[in-house]
Every structure is written in C-alpha cells, then in structure tokens.
Short mmCIF file of C-alpha atoms in Angstrom, two decimals:
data_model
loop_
_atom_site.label_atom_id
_atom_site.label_comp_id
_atom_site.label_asym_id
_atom_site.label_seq_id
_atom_site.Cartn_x
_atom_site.Cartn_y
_atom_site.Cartn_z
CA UNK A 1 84.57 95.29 106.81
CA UNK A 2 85.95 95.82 110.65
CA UNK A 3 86.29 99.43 110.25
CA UNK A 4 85.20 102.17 108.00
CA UNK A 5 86.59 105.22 107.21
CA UNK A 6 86.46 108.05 108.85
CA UNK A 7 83.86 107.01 111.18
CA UNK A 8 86.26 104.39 112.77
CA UNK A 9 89.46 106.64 113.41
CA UNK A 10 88.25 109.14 115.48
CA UNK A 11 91.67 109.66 117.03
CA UNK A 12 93.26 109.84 113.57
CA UNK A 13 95.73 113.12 113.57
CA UNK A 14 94.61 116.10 111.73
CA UNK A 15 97.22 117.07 109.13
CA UNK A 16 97.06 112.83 108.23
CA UNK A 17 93.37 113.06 108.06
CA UNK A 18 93.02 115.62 105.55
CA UNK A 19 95.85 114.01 103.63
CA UNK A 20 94.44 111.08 103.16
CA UNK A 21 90.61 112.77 102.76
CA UNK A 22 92.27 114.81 99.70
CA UNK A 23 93.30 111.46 98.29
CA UNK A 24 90.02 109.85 99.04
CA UNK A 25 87.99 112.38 96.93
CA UNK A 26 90.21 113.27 94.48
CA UNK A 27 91.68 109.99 93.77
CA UNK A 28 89.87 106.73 94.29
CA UNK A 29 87.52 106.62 91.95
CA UNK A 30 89.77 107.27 89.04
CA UNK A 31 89.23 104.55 86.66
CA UNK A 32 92.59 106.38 85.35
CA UNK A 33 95.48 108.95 86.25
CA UNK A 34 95.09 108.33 89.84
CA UNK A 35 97.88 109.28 91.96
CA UNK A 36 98.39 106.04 94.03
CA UNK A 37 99.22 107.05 97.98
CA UNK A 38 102.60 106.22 99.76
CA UNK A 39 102.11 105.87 103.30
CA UNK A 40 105.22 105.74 105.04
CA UNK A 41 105.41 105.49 109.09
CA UNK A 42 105.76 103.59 111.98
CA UNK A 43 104.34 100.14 112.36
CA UNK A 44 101.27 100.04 114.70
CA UNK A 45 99.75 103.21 113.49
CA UNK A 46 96.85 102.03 111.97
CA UNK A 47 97.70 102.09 108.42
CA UNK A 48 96.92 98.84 107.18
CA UNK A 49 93.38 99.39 109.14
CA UNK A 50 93.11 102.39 107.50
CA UNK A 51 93.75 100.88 104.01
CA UNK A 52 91.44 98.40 104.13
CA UNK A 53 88.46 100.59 105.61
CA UNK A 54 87.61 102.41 102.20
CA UNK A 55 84.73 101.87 100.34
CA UNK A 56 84.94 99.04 97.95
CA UNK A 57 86.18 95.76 97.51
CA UNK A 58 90.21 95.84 97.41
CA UNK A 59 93.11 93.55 96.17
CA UNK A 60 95.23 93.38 99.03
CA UNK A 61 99.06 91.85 98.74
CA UNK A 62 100.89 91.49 102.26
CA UNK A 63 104.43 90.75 101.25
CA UNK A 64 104.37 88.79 98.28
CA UNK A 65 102.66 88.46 94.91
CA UNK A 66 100.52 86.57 94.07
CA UNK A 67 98.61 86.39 90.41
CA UNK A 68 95.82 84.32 91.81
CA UNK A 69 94.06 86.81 94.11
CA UNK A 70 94.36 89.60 91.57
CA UNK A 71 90.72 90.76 90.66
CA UNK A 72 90.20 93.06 87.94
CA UNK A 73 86.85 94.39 89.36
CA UNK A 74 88.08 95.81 92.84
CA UNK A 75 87.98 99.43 93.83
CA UNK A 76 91.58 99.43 94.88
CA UNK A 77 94.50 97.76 95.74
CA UNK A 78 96.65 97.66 98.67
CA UNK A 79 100.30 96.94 98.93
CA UNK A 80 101.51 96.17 102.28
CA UNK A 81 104.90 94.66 104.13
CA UNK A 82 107.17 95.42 100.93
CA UNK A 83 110.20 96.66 100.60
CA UNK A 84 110.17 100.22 98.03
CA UNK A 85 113.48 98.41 96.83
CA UNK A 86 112.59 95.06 96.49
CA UNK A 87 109.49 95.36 94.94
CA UNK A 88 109.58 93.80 91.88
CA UNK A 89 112.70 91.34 93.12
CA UNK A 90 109.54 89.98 95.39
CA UNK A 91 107.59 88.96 92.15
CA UNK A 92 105.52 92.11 91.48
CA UNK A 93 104.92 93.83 88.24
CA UNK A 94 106.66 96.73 87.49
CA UNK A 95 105.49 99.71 89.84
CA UNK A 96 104.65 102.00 87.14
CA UNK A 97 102.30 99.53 85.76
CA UNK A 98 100.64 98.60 88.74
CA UNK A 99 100.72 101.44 90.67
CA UNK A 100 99.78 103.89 88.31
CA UNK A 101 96.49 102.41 86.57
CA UNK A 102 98.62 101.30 83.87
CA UNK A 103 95.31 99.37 82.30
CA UNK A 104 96.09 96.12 80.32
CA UNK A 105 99.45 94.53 80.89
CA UNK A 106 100.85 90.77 81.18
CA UNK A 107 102.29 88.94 83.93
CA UNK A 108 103.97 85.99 84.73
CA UNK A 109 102.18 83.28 86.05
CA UNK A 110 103.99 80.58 88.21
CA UNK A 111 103.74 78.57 85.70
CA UNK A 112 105.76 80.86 83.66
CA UNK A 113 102.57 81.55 81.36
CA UNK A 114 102.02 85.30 80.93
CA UNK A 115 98.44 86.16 81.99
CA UNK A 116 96.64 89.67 80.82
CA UNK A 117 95.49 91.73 83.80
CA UNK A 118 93.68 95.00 84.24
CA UNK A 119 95.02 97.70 86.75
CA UNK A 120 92.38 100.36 86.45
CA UNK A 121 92.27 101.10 90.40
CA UNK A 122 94.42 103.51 92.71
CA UNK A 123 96.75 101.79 94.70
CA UNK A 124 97.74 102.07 97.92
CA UNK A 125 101.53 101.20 99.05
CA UNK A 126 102.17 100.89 103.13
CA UNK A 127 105.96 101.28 104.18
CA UNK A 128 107.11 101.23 107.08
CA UNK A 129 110.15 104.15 108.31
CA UNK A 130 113.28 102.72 107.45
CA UNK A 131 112.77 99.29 107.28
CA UNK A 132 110.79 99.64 103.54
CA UNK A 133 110.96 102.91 102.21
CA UNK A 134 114.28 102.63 100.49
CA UNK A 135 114.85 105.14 97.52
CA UNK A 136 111.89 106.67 98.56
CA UNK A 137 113.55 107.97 102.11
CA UNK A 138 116.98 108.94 100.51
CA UNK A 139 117.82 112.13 98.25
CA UNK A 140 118.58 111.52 94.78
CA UNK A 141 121.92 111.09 93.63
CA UNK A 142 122.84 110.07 89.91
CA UNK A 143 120.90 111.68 87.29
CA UNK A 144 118.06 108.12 86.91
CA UNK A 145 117.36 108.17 90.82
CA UNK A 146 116.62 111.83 90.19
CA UNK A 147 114.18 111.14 86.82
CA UNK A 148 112.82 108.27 89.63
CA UNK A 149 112.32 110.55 92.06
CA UNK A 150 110.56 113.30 89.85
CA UNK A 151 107.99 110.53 88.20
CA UNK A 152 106.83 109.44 91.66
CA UNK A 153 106.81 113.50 92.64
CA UNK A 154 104.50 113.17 89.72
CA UNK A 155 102.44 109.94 90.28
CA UNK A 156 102.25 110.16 93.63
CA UNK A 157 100.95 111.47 96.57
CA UNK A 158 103.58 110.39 99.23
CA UNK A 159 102.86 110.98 103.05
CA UNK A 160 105.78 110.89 105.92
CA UNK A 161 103.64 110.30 108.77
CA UNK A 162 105.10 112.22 112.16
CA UNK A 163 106.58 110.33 115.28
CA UNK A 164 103.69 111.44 116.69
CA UNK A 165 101.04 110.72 113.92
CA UNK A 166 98.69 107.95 113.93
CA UNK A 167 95.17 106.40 112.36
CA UNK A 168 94.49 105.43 115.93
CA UNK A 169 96.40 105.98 119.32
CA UNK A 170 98.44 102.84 120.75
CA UNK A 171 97.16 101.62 123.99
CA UNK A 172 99.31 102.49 126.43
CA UNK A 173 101.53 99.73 128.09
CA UNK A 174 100.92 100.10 132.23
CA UNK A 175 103.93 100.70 134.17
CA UNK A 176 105.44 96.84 135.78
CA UNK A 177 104.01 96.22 139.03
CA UNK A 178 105.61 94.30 141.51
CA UNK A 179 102.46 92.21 142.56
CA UNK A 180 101.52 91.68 138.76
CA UNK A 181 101.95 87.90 137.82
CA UNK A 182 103.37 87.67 134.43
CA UNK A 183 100.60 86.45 132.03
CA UNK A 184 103.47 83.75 130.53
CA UNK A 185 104.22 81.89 133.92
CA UNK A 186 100.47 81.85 134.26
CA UNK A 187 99.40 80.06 130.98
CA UNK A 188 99.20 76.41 131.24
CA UNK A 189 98.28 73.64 128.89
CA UNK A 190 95.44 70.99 129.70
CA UNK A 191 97.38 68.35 129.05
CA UNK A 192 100.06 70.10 132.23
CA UNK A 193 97.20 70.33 134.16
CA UNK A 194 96.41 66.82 133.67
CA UNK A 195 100.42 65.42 134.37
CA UNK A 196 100.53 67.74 136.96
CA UNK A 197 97.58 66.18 138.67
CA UNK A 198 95.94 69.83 139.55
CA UNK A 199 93.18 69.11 137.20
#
C-alpha cells in the first residue's frame, strides 16, 4: 500500500481523526453489524487515500460496478465517485445489502445470470459535497425519506467533513509571477523538435 493509516496523515484534522479512529476500532473488523462510514467532503482532501490506507485487502469500486472484482475474502470495501442517488441506477446492489454486511445475496451478472456473493465487510462510501451526497445532504420530507433517513441514522456513521477539514493539507498554488514561463508553452513533442529542426 502507498500510505498507511495514521502514520501517513500526519496533517489529518483532529475532530476527523478521531472520527474515523472510532470507526476504525469499533467497526472494521465486524464480520457483522458494522456501521459502514459516509464520508462526505470536498474533493482533494485525502479521502480516497485515506480509504485505501487501512489494514487489509479491500474491494474498491470507483464509479461503477462491477461483479468481477468483487472478492468475498477482503477486509473492506470502498465505494468511491458515486452518486448517494444514483447508486443502484449505476448497477450496484441495493445499499442495504451491500453496505450493511448483509451476508449472502445474488446479483446480476452482465450476462444477466444471478451470481451469490458474500458482503461480510464494513464498507466505506466517499461523496463528495454536493455533487454526490444527494438525500443524504437534504432534510427529510415525506414520511419514506424520513424512515430512509432514520435507517442510515441507524446503520451509519456519517461524517460532514469542514471547509477546512482534510486527511492531508493541499499544496498551496504559488502566487503568478510575471517572469514564470507557463509549463504548457514549454512542453514540446520530439517529433516538434525534430520538424522544427532544433533537435
């Protein structure tokens, strides 16, 4: 693995640290009645990092679904680049089978063939603010978005991640300097070095 937690994020803020250190030890090694975690903030922040720095191998779905990289044996799963919304409209099994440790269910293969899988690990789900968080980032209206709403109060541990909270800090973009040659005008092929005769 690149990183690994928490000896990678040094910089990570302190209230989203001991968030996500209350999930890691009470949660991830459920085999069952984990809470999966809802990380919601801005993109950039580290979170996908974060994700895939825990211990353990991990299933790990960026945008789509896809049966064949499913593996019954991992530690966890990740969910990442997905719409709260549009979850299962992308192809993915019902939330509160797979996010919950819902243990034996079927799903479809491509082929249309319904294949037996095993979701005995905590997931992780990574939204970003506003552009994925859907339901999850509006109050409750009719009387089902409010039973929705209190079964993910339930299954869930959901964290809103600050403006100013991060895994690790952004590197800061220097100020535009007048002498500074933009890095585009300065890229060149070999093959325009060759036409140009400069070679």
């Amino acid at each position: 693995k690149t990183h690994a937690w928490p000896e990678s994020f040094p910089d990570c803020t302190p209230a989203l640290r001991r968030a996500v250190n209350r999930w890691v030890k009470q949660e991830l090694r459920r085999t069952s009645g984990a809470k999966c975690l809802i990380l919601i903030g801005p993109s950039g922040t580290g979170k996908t990092s974060f994700a895939k720095s825990l211990p353990g191998y991990y299933n790990y779905f960026d945008g789509q679904w896809r049966l064949d990289i499913w593996k019954n044996f991992t530690s966890y799963s990740i969910f990442d680049n997905i719409g709260w919304d549009e979850f299962e409209e992308k192809g993915f099994p019902n939330k509160k089978h797979i996010l919950i440790q819902n243990g034996y269910f079927k799903v479809p293969h491509e082929t249309g063939v319904l294949i037996e899988i095993n979701c005995t690990q905590p997931a992780i789900m990574l939204l970003n603010q506003g552009l994925h968080e859907g339901q999850l980032g509006r109050p409750p209206i009719t009387y089902e978005e409010e039973r929705v709403a209190m079964f993910w109060k339930e299954h869930a541990i959901i964290y809103r991640m600050g403006s100013n909270e991060y895994f690790y800090k952004k590197p800061l973009v220097p100020a535009h300097d007048e002498n500074q040659v933009s890095s585009s005008s300065t890229i060149v092929s070999d093959d325009e070095l060759k036409a140009s005769g400069a070679e």
